[in-house]
Structure formats: C-alpha cells, structure tokens
Amino acid sequence: MKILAIETSADETAAAVTEGRNVLSNIIFSQISMHKKWGGIFPALAKRAHEERIDGVVEEALSKLRYQTPNFKTKVRVSKTIKLSTERLNDEMMKRINCLAVTVGPGLAVALEIGIKKAKELAQRYQKKLITVNHLEGHIYSNFVRNRSGNPQREFKFPYLCLIVSGGHTELVLMNNHLSYKVLGETRDDAAGEALDKAAKLLGLGYPGGPVIERMASKVKNKDFYNFPRPMTKSQNLEFSFSGLKTSFYYFLQNENIKYNISELASSFQNAVFDTIVAKSAFAIKQTGVRRLLVGGGVSANQFLRKKLRTLMKGLNGEIYFPPFRYLTGDNAAMIGVVAYYKAKKGLFADNVDRIDRIPRLSISL
Ligand code: KG4
Ligand code: ZN
C-alpha cells in the first residue's frame, strides 16, 4: 500500500511516499533559516512559507516515484516525462498512490491547516481515502521507519515505554500495542527542546538552541560546572517542568560579577535538562516494569542524551531505540506515512474528509 503523507505541524513543510514501513520518497523543506532571527517559530511567517511550498514539496515527493516504478519507466521514457506538465505528472503518480495521510495535531494551528487543506484537496480530486495522524505518534513510529531497501529490519516487541522529547513536547507514554497509548507524564510548562532553545537565546547562540548547545557542550567534554537544578526529580511522579530551570539560569546570568565561559554554561544547562529526562525515564521504568525504551523527537538527535540514556538502559539490562536515520529525529512526513499504514491495516480511515480539521492541542491518549 503506497501512502502519500503530508506534515506541516511546525516549521517543516514535508511530504513523503511510503509503502508499509519503507520510505520511497521523502521531501523536507525546513523554514529554520527564516525563523532564526526571531529566535523561534514566527507563526505568520510559518503559515506563508507552508502555503508557498506545499505544492512544490508534494509534487517533488510524487515525482521521485517516477524513477521507481518499472512499469511507468518502460512506458514513458524519462525524456518524455520531463515534457509532461506538472499536472499530468501528478495525475500519473497519484494513480500509484493508494491513500493519503496528514498530521492534524498537535501543532501550530496556522501551520497544520495548510497541510490539511492540501491533503483534502488531493483526496477529493483523486478520490482517495485519507488517514489523520497525531504528530506524536509519528515521533514514536519514527523508530520503525525503514529505507527503500527495507532497513533497518527492527521488529516490534511490545510493550514499550516511549520518551518524546521535542521542541513542543516532553512526554513519557506507555505503548502496549500498535496505536495504543497511555500518557504517563508530560511537561507542565516548557518542553525540553524549548528549554534548550530559550537557554541558547539567553546565551546569544541563536535558534534552534539544541544543536548549538550540543556543540558548545562537547567542547568542554559535556562536563557539569554549575550544577543547575534538576526540576521535579525528587517528586514521585512522571511530570516534567523546565520553566523554573530556565528562570534560575536567567538570574544566574544576571550576576555581572562573574566571568562566564559560554561553553561551560551551555554544558551545565544541558546536563540539568538531560539528567532530569534520565531520572524521569528511570522512574517510569520502575513504575511500569517496562524495560524497552523508544526515544523520538528533535532532542533525540543529541548524542550526549543518547549516551546518558544508553547508560541507563544498560544498567537496567534493558533495550533502547532511537530513530535510525538523522532526518527521522526532526519533523518529517515519512513517520506520518508509517503510522498511517498501521491505521490503514485497522481500517481507520477518515469517515468524512470535509469534516477533518486541525487539532492544535491533540493528545496522544485516546
Ligand atoms: O521534533 P522537532 O523537530 O519539532 C517539534 O515537534 O517540536 O524538535 C525541535 C526541537 C528544537 O527545540 C531543537 O532545539 C531540538 O529539537 N533539537 C535538539 C537537537 N536538534 C534539534 N536538541 C538537542 N540536541 C540536538 N542535536
Ligand atoms: Zn515534532
């Protein structure tokens, strides 16, 4: 089953064609360079950029298929396909697509609506079924996305404890089976990625903060120099809160009498955020007895976090998984297509395409 998936929940305009867990084409247009000077996602700009790019991104994802379908290749030579109008090419390619998938939430309302509008248009024009997908499910299933050749194999072994760490979310989720989620705990305020982004802003390091903090910290061997608070690690629950840490970091920086080293600050802040994530993950494992951890979301790209979590799971004799390719840690449509495949297997298609709407605060629990 070939699925054309669309994702526009934040600042990436993305489309992919997937078949089962395999990715046949994958296009991501990142708006990061546009939002950089605002120090975060600027909604009106994101909306306009999605509007401008969505058609091109979807067309490119479809056109990549053209070289991958033997029948089409023999019928129409490449030189002829170039002469095809984009519309004809789309029509040809859409014949190969079995259904559509789109992220409906959580995310930025004005961004979500652009992807949804495009998916609805295509579903109606080409008479295809449409599957709605939760962005957070995508980050979990990103661990099971395979390349075109079907690698990595990685089979499902439920139950899993899922740790989602992104710019918008920090959540621990219990997953007992496909598409079955129970939120064990989440952040009360800022997400882990958001905390890193804000700290980087305070340090004048630009946006997005996660990658630059990672680089700065590695310069000082990821050591902890200032021992900032590890919020809520003493409380016996699985909730996170990073806004207090950000505030104490802010006041710490106001002390003009101290000469700071930016790398040491970045490294210490990163340690505080990651130790908190590790402590809460450890507590979730203790509570549930599940020792198989799936990690997803933008922050899961961080090598130091990966090391800390690997050490935790090794000590507990457990298993840990990260998205197998770097692009799968950030936002992309391939992960949305793979979730949609499992929804399609259960017949979970949208009943009424007209009624599909964005759900900016959509939860992953049913
Ligand atoms: O999953 P994502 O692309 O978008 C959301 O769904 O939010 O996550 C973006 C977040 C940003 O906060 C960014 O700073 C963080 O992921 N991030 C990282 C790294 N790369 C991206 N954080 C830590 N280390 C990284 N290497
Ligand atoms: Zn995301």
Short mmCIF file of C-alpha atoms and ligand atoms in Angstrom, two decimals:
data_model
loop_
_atom_site.label_atom_id
_atom_site.label_comp_id
_atom_site.label_asym_id
_atom_site.label_seq_id
_atom_site.Cartn_x
_atom_site.Cartn_y
_atom_site.Cartn_z
CA MET A 1 0.00 0.00 0.00
CA LYS A 2 1.52 3.31 -1.10
CA ILE A 3 0.68 6.28 1.09
CA LEU A 4 1.30 9.94 0.31
CA ALA A 5 1.85 11.63 3.70
CA ILE A 6 1.89 15.34 4.50
CA GLU A 7 3.26 17.04 7.61
CA THR A 8 3.13 20.78 8.37
CA SER A 9 2.68 20.98 12.15
CA ALA A 10 5.54 23.41 12.87
CA ASP A 11 8.34 24.80 10.70
CA GLU A 12 8.95 21.96 8.27
CA THR A 13 6.90 21.53 5.11
CA ALA A 14 7.18 17.82 4.44
CA ALA A 15 5.76 15.16 2.15
CA ALA A 16 6.70 11.51 1.70
CA VAL A 17 5.56 8.42 -0.11
CA THR A 18 5.77 5.28 2.00
CA GLU A 19 4.97 1.65 1.35
CA GLY A 20 4.47 -0.31 4.57
CA ARG A 21 7.41 0.83 6.69
CA ASN A 22 9.60 1.65 3.67
CA VAL A 23 10.18 5.21 2.50
CA LEU A 24 10.05 5.59 -1.27
CA SER A 25 10.47 9.36 -1.35
CA ASN A 26 10.89 11.95 1.31
CA ILE A 27 10.99 15.73 0.93
CA ILE A 28 11.50 18.16 3.81
CA PHE A 29 11.63 21.89 3.35
CA SER A 30 12.91 23.43 6.56
CA GLN A 31 12.00 27.01 7.43
CA ILE A 32 14.64 27.27 10.15
CA SER A 33 16.65 29.94 8.31
CA MET A 34 13.50 32.13 8.11
CA HIS A 35 12.72 31.87 11.82
CA LYS A 36 16.29 32.24 13.03
CA LYS A 37 16.20 35.97 13.52
CA TRP A 38 13.02 35.73 15.63
CA GLY A 39 14.62 33.21 17.98
CA GLY A 40 11.72 30.79 17.49
CA ILE A 41 8.87 29.95 15.13
CA PHE A 42 7.07 33.08 13.96
CA PRO A 43 3.52 31.86 13.18
CA ALA A 44 2.56 34.24 10.35
CA LEU A 45 5.82 33.54 8.60
CA ALA A 46 5.40 29.78 9.05
CA LYS A 47 1.91 29.92 7.55
CA ARG A 48 3.08 31.84 4.49
CA ALA A 49 6.10 29.62 3.96
CA HIS A 50 3.95 26.46 4.17
CA GLU A 51 1.49 27.98 1.68
CA GLU A 52 4.27 28.83 -0.72
CA ARG A 53 5.99 25.44 -0.51
CA ILE A 54 3.32 22.83 -0.01
CA ASP A 55 2.50 22.26 -3.71
CA GLY A 56 6.16 22.01 -4.69
CA VAL A 57 7.05 19.70 -1.81
CA VAL A 58 4.16 17.32 -2.59
CA GLU A 59 4.96 17.38 -6.32
CA GLU A 60 8.58 16.58 -5.67
CA ALA A 61 7.71 13.69 -3.38
CA LEU A 62 5.43 12.33 -6.11
CA SER A 63 7.84 12.95 -8.97
CA LYS A 64 10.58 10.97 -7.21
CA LEU A 65 8.34 7.94 -7.61
CA ARG A 66 8.59 8.19 -11.35
CA TYR A 67 12.04 6.62 -11.40
CA GLN A 68 10.98 3.90 -9.02
CA THR A 69 8.10 2.29 -10.86
CA PRO A 70 9.29 -0.11 -13.56
CA ASN A 71 6.01 -0.07 -15.49
CA PHE A 72 5.96 3.65 -15.77
CA LYS A 73 9.61 3.81 -16.76
CA THR A 74 9.14 1.45 -19.66
CA LYS A 75 6.01 3.15 -20.89
CA VAL A 76 7.28 6.71 -20.72
CA ARG A 77 10.92 7.48 -21.21
CA VAL A 78 12.48 9.93 -18.85
CA SER A 79 13.00 12.50 -21.57
CA LYS A 80 9.27 12.43 -22.29
CA THR A 81 8.31 12.68 -18.65
CA ILE A 82 10.22 15.91 -18.38
CA LYS A 83 7.92 17.34 -21.01
CA LEU A 84 4.85 16.30 -19.09
CA SER A 85 3.13 19.17 -17.40
CA THR A 86 3.38 19.00 -13.63
CA GLU A 87 -0.32 18.38 -13.51
CA ARG A 88 -0.15 15.38 -15.82
CA LEU A 89 2.78 14.03 -13.93
CA ASN A 90 0.88 14.39 -10.67
CA ASP A 91 -2.10 12.66 -12.21
CA GLU A 92 0.09 9.77 -13.33
CA MET A 93 1.76 9.46 -9.97
CA MET A 94 -1.44 9.76 -7.97
CA LYS A 95 -2.68 6.63 -9.76
CA ARG A 96 0.04 4.77 -7.88
CA ILE A 97 -0.98 6.16 -4.50
CA ASN A 98 -3.49 4.12 -2.50
CA CYS A 99 -4.32 6.63 0.18
CA LEU A 100 -3.34 9.89 1.84
CA ALA A 101 -2.23 10.74 5.35
CA VAL A 102 -1.91 14.07 7.12
CA THR A 103 -0.89 15.38 10.53
CA VAL A 104 -3.89 17.00 12.24
CA GLY A 105 -2.23 17.89 15.57
CA PRO A 106 -0.74 18.72 17.94
CA GLY A 107 1.00 21.73 16.49
CA LEU A 108 0.67 25.29 15.33
CA ALA A 109 -2.91 25.88 14.07
CA VAL A 110 -1.99 28.12 11.14
CA ALA A 111 0.67 25.64 10.04
CA LEU A 112 -1.42 22.46 10.45
CA GLU A 113 -4.23 23.90 8.34
CA ILE A 114 -2.03 24.23 5.24
CA GLY A 115 -1.14 20.53 5.15
CA ILE A 116 -4.72 19.53 5.94
CA LYS A 117 -6.10 21.71 3.14
CA LYS A 118 -3.71 20.16 0.63
CA ALA A 119 -4.50 16.61 1.77
CA LYS A 120 -8.24 17.25 1.50
CA GLU A 121 -7.87 18.72 -1.99
CA LEU A 122 -5.91 15.70 -3.17
CA ALA A 123 -8.29 13.24 -1.50
CA GLN A 124 -11.27 14.83 -3.20
CA ARG A 125 -9.71 15.34 -6.59
CA TYR A 126 -8.27 11.85 -6.86
CA GLN A 127 -10.95 10.09 -4.82
CA LYS A 128 -8.55 8.65 -2.25
CA LYS A 129 -9.14 7.73 1.35
CA LEU A 130 -7.50 9.92 3.95
CA ILE A 131 -5.97 8.98 7.29
CA THR A 132 -5.47 11.54 10.06
CA VAL A 133 -2.34 11.17 12.17
CA ASN A 134 -1.18 12.52 15.52
CA HIS A 135 2.25 14.14 15.21
CA LEU A 136 3.44 12.49 18.44
CA GLU A 137 2.54 9.04 17.12
CA GLY A 138 4.80 9.95 14.22
CA HIS A 139 7.73 10.63 16.55
CA ILE A 140 7.19 7.24 18.22
CA TYR A 141 6.90 5.33 14.94
CA SER A 142 9.95 7.14 13.54
CA ASN A 143 11.86 4.36 15.30
CA PHE A 144 10.39 1.84 12.87
CA VAL A 145 10.77 3.68 9.58
CA ARG A 146 12.84 1.78 7.02
CA ASN A 147 14.70 2.99 3.98
CA ARG A 148 13.76 1.93 0.46
CA SER A 149 15.65 -1.31 0.80
CA GLY A 150 13.75 -2.23 3.96
CA ASN A 151 16.48 -1.44 6.51
CA PRO A 152 16.85 -1.45 9.41
CA GLN A 153 14.65 -4.50 9.97
CA ARG A 154 13.80 -3.79 13.65
CA GLU A 155 10.64 -5.71 14.59
CA PHE A 156 8.01 -4.58 17.10
CA LYS A 157 8.27 -6.06 20.62
CA PHE A 158 5.51 -4.58 22.77
CA PRO A 159 5.20 -3.16 25.38
CA TYR A 160 7.34 -0.05 25.01
CA LEU A 161 7.97 2.95 27.14
CA CYS A 162 8.16 5.93 24.76
CA LEU A 163 10.04 9.11 25.52
CA ILE A 164 9.11 12.01 23.25
CA VAL A 165 11.49 14.94 23.54
CA SER A 166 10.93 17.74 21.04
CA GLY A 167 10.51 21.48 20.78
CA GLY A 168 6.84 21.25 21.69
CA HIS A 169 6.63 18.13 23.86
CA THR A 170 8.25 16.17 26.65
CA GLU A 171 6.19 13.07 27.37
CA LEU A 172 6.50 9.55 28.69
CA VAL A 173 4.00 7.24 27.04
CA LEU A 174 3.23 3.57 27.61
CA MET A 175 2.52 1.68 24.40
CA ASN A 176 1.07 -1.80 24.83
CA ASN A 177 0.26 -2.41 21.22
CA HIS A 178 0.02 -0.69 17.85
CA LEU A 179 -1.76 2.67 18.12
CA SER A 180 -2.45 2.18 21.82
CA TYR A 181 -1.00 4.85 24.07
CA LYS A 182 -1.25 5.89 27.69
CA VAL A 183 0.39 9.15 28.72
CA LEU A 184 2.25 8.54 31.99
CA GLY A 185 3.57 12.05 32.37
CA GLU A 186 4.28 15.21 30.44
CA THR A 187 5.63 18.69 30.94
CA ARG A 188 3.60 21.21 32.87
CA ASP A 189 5.20 24.11 31.03
CA ASP A 190 8.18 24.23 28.68
CA ALA A 191 9.29 21.23 26.65
CA ALA A 192 12.91 20.01 26.81
CA GLY A 193 13.74 21.37 23.35
CA GLU A 194 12.04 24.65 24.19
CA ALA A 195 14.17 24.93 27.36
CA LEU A 196 17.34 24.39 25.31
CA ASP A 197 16.14 26.92 22.73
CA LYS A 198 15.46 29.52 25.45
CA ALA A 199 18.81 28.93 27.17
CA ALA A 200 20.60 29.32 23.83
CA LYS A 201 18.73 32.57 23.25
CA LEU A 202 19.84 33.87 26.65
CA LEU A 203 23.41 32.95 25.74
CA GLY A 204 23.07 34.69 22.37
CA LEU A 205 23.63 31.42 20.50
CA GLY A 206 20.69 31.66 18.07
CA TYR A 207 17.88 29.30 17.07
CA PRO A 208 17.38 26.36 17.23
CA GLY A 209 19.25 26.06 20.51
CA GLY A 210 19.54 22.26 20.86
CA PRO A 211 22.20 21.65 18.20
CA VAL A 212 24.34 24.68 19.12
CA ILE A 213 24.21 23.84 22.83
CA GLU A 214 25.27 20.30 21.94
CA ARG A 215 28.28 21.64 20.02
CA MET A 216 29.31 24.10 22.73
CA ALA A 217 28.97 21.46 25.45
CA SER A 218 31.08 18.94 23.60
CA LYS A 219 33.92 21.49 23.55
CA VAL A 220 34.12 21.15 27.33
CA LYS A 221 33.56 17.39 27.25
CA ASN A 222 29.92 17.73 28.39
CA LYS A 223 31.01 18.38 31.96
CA ASP A 224 28.77 19.94 34.58
CA PHE A 225 30.28 23.12 36.05
CA TYR A 226 27.41 24.92 37.74
CA ASN A 227 25.02 22.22 38.91
CA PHE A 228 21.72 23.89 37.98
CA PRO A 229 18.51 22.40 39.46
CA ARG A 230 17.13 19.08 38.16
CA PRO A 231 13.44 20.05 38.36
CA MET A 232 10.93 17.67 39.96
CA THR A 233 13.34 14.76 40.10
CA LYS A 234 12.59 14.29 43.80
CA SER A 235 8.83 14.18 43.29
CA GLN A 236 7.35 10.72 42.89
CA ASN A 237 5.58 11.38 39.62
CA LEU A 238 6.33 11.47 35.91
CA GLU A 239 5.64 15.14 35.29
CA PHE A 240 8.28 17.48 33.97
CA SER A 241 8.73 21.22 34.44
CA PHE A 242 11.52 23.19 32.82
CA SER A 243 10.40 26.79 33.26
CA GLY A 244 11.90 27.09 36.78
CA LEU A 245 15.24 25.86 35.48
CA LYS A 246 15.12 28.47 32.75
CA THR A 247 14.36 31.19 35.34
CA SER A 248 17.20 30.16 37.63
CA PHE A 249 19.51 30.14 34.60
CA TYR A 250 18.33 33.63 33.72
CA TYR A 251 19.02 35.01 37.22
CA PHE A 252 22.35 33.26 37.31
CA LEU A 253 23.37 35.09 34.13
CA GLN A 254 22.34 38.45 35.63
CA ASN A 255 25.22 38.30 38.08
CA GLU A 256 27.65 40.57 36.32
CA ASN A 257 30.41 39.99 38.82
CA ILE A 258 31.19 36.57 37.46
CA LYS A 259 33.09 35.99 34.21
CA TYR A 260 31.31 33.15 32.45
CA ASN A 261 32.50 30.71 29.89
CA ILE A 262 29.64 30.16 27.45
CA SER A 263 30.54 26.55 26.67
CA GLU A 264 30.61 25.71 30.37
CA LEU A 265 27.21 27.32 30.84
CA ALA A 266 25.74 25.54 27.83
CA SER A 267 27.13 22.22 29.03
CA SER A 268 25.85 22.69 32.57
CA PHE A 269 22.36 23.64 31.37
CA GLN A 270 22.29 20.67 29.02
CA ASN A 271 23.31 18.38 31.89
CA ALA A 272 20.46 19.70 34.04
CA VAL A 273 17.87 19.08 31.30
CA PHE A 274 19.18 15.64 30.37
CA ASP A 275 19.66 14.41 33.95
CA THR A 276 16.02 15.30 34.55
CA ILE A 277 14.92 13.35 31.47
CA VAL A 278 17.02 10.35 32.52
CA ALA A 279 15.71 10.44 36.11
CA LYS A 280 12.09 10.55 34.96
CA SER A 281 12.67 7.76 32.43
CA ALA A 282 14.23 5.64 35.18
CA PHE A 283 11.23 6.28 37.40
CA ALA A 284 8.81 5.37 34.59
CA ILE A 285 10.66 2.08 34.08
CA LYS A 286 10.49 1.36 37.79
CA GLN A 287 6.77 2.08 37.88
CA THR A 288 5.78 0.12 34.79
CA GLY A 289 8.40 -2.62 34.76
CA VAL A 290 8.79 -1.98 31.02
CA ARG A 291 12.47 -2.00 30.10
CA ARG A 292 12.22 -1.25 26.42
CA LEU A 293 12.60 2.45 25.69
CA LEU A 294 11.73 4.14 22.39
CA VAL A 295 13.03 7.69 22.05
CA GLY A 296 11.82 10.22 19.47
CA GLY A 297 11.60 13.93 18.66
CA GLY A 298 14.12 16.62 17.74
CA VAL A 299 16.10 16.42 21.00
CA SER A 300 16.71 12.70 20.44
CA ALA A 301 19.31 13.73 17.83
CA ASN A 302 21.58 14.74 20.72
CA GLN A 303 24.49 12.35 21.12
CA PHE A 304 25.08 13.21 24.78
CA LEU A 305 21.45 12.49 25.66
CA ARG A 306 21.70 9.22 23.73
CA LYS A 307 24.79 8.29 25.74
CA LYS A 308 23.12 9.04 29.06
CA LEU A 309 20.00 7.06 28.14
CA ARG A 310 22.05 4.14 26.80
CA THR A 311 23.95 4.00 30.08
CA LEU A 312 20.67 3.98 32.00
CA MET A 313 19.23 1.15 29.95
CA LYS A 314 22.44 -0.86 30.07
CA GLY A 315 22.44 -0.59 33.86
CA LEU A 316 18.84 -1.86 33.90
CA ASN A 317 19.58 -4.61 31.43
CA GLY A 318 17.02 -3.11 29.09
CA GLU A 319 16.78 -2.14 25.42
CA ILE A 320 16.82 1.30 23.88
CA TYR A 321 15.92 2.53 20.40
CA PHE A 322 16.45 5.82 18.60
CA PRO A 323 15.21 6.86 15.15
CA PRO A 324 17.56 5.04 12.76
CA PHE A 325 18.28 7.99 10.46
CA ARG A 326 19.05 11.54 11.50
CA TYR A 327 16.23 13.12 9.47
CA LEU A 328 13.78 10.99 11.46
CA THR A 329 14.57 12.78 14.73
CA GLY A 330 13.13 16.07 13.45
CA ASP A 331 9.79 16.65 11.78
CA ASN A 332 9.19 14.68 8.58
CA ALA A 333 6.30 13.08 6.71
CA ALA A 334 7.84 9.59 6.43
CA MET A 335 6.98 8.86 10.07
CA ILE A 336 3.41 10.05 9.41
CA GLY A 337 3.10 7.67 6.45
CA VAL A 338 4.27 4.74 8.59
CA VAL A 339 1.71 5.46 11.34
CA ALA A 340 -0.94 5.74 8.62
CA TYR A 341 0.00 2.28 7.33
CA TYR A 342 -0.85 0.76 10.73
CA LYS A 343 -4.06 2.78 10.87
CA ALA A 344 -4.99 1.62 7.36
CA LYS A 345 -4.46 -2.01 8.41
CA LYS A 346 -7.12 -1.44 11.05
CA GLY A 347 -9.41 0.36 8.62
CA LEU A 348 -9.01 3.67 10.44
CA PHE A 349 -9.78 5.96 7.52
CA ALA A 350 -11.47 9.34 7.97
CA ASP A 351 -15.26 8.97 7.62
CA ASN A 352 -15.85 12.38 6.20
CA VAL A 353 -12.95 14.21 4.59
CA ASP A 354 -14.84 17.54 4.61
CA ARG A 355 -15.04 17.48 8.37
CA ILE A 356 -11.31 16.98 9.05
CA ASP A 357 -9.92 19.91 10.97
CA ARG A 358 -6.72 20.84 12.75
CA ILE A 359 -6.49 19.93 16.46
CA PRO A 360 -3.64 22.07 17.83
CA ARG A 361 -3.75 20.53 21.32
CA LEU A 362 -4.45 16.96 20.29
CA SER A 363 -3.39 14.42 22.92
CA ILE A 364 -1.92 11.03 22.07
CA SER A 365 -4.10 9.18 24.60
CA LEU A 366 -7.46 8.04 23.35
O1 KG4 B 1 10.73 17.34 16.75
P1 KG4 B 1 11.13 18.73 16.38
O2 KG4 B 1 11.89 18.92 15.09
O3 KG4 B 1 9.91 19.67 16.34
C1 KG4 B 1 8.86 19.60 17.25
O4 KG4 B 1 7.96 18.75 17.06
O5 KG4 B 1 8.92 20.39 18.23
O6 KG4 B 1 12.03 19.29 17.59
C2 KG4 B 1 12.65 20.54 17.55
C3 KG4 B 1 13.47 20.71 18.80
C4 KG4 B 1 14.06 22.10 18.98
O7 KG4 B 1 13.78 22.56 20.28
C5 KG4 B 1 15.55 21.88 18.80
O8 KG4 B 1 16.36 22.76 19.56
C6 KG4 B 1 15.71 20.46 19.29
O9 KG4 B 1 14.57 19.79 18.82
N1 KG4 B 1 16.92 19.81 18.75
C7 KG4 B 1 17.94 19.38 19.52
C8 KG4 B 1 18.93 18.89 18.64
N2 KG4 B 1 18.47 19.03 17.36
C9 KG4 B 1 17.24 19.59 17.45
N3 KG4 B 1 18.10 19.39 20.86
C10 KG4 B 1 19.26 18.89 21.33
N4 KG4 B 1 20.27 18.43 20.56
C11 KG4 B 1 20.15 18.40 19.21
N5 KG4 B 1 21.14 17.93 18.45
ZN ZN B 2 7.94 17.14 16.08
#
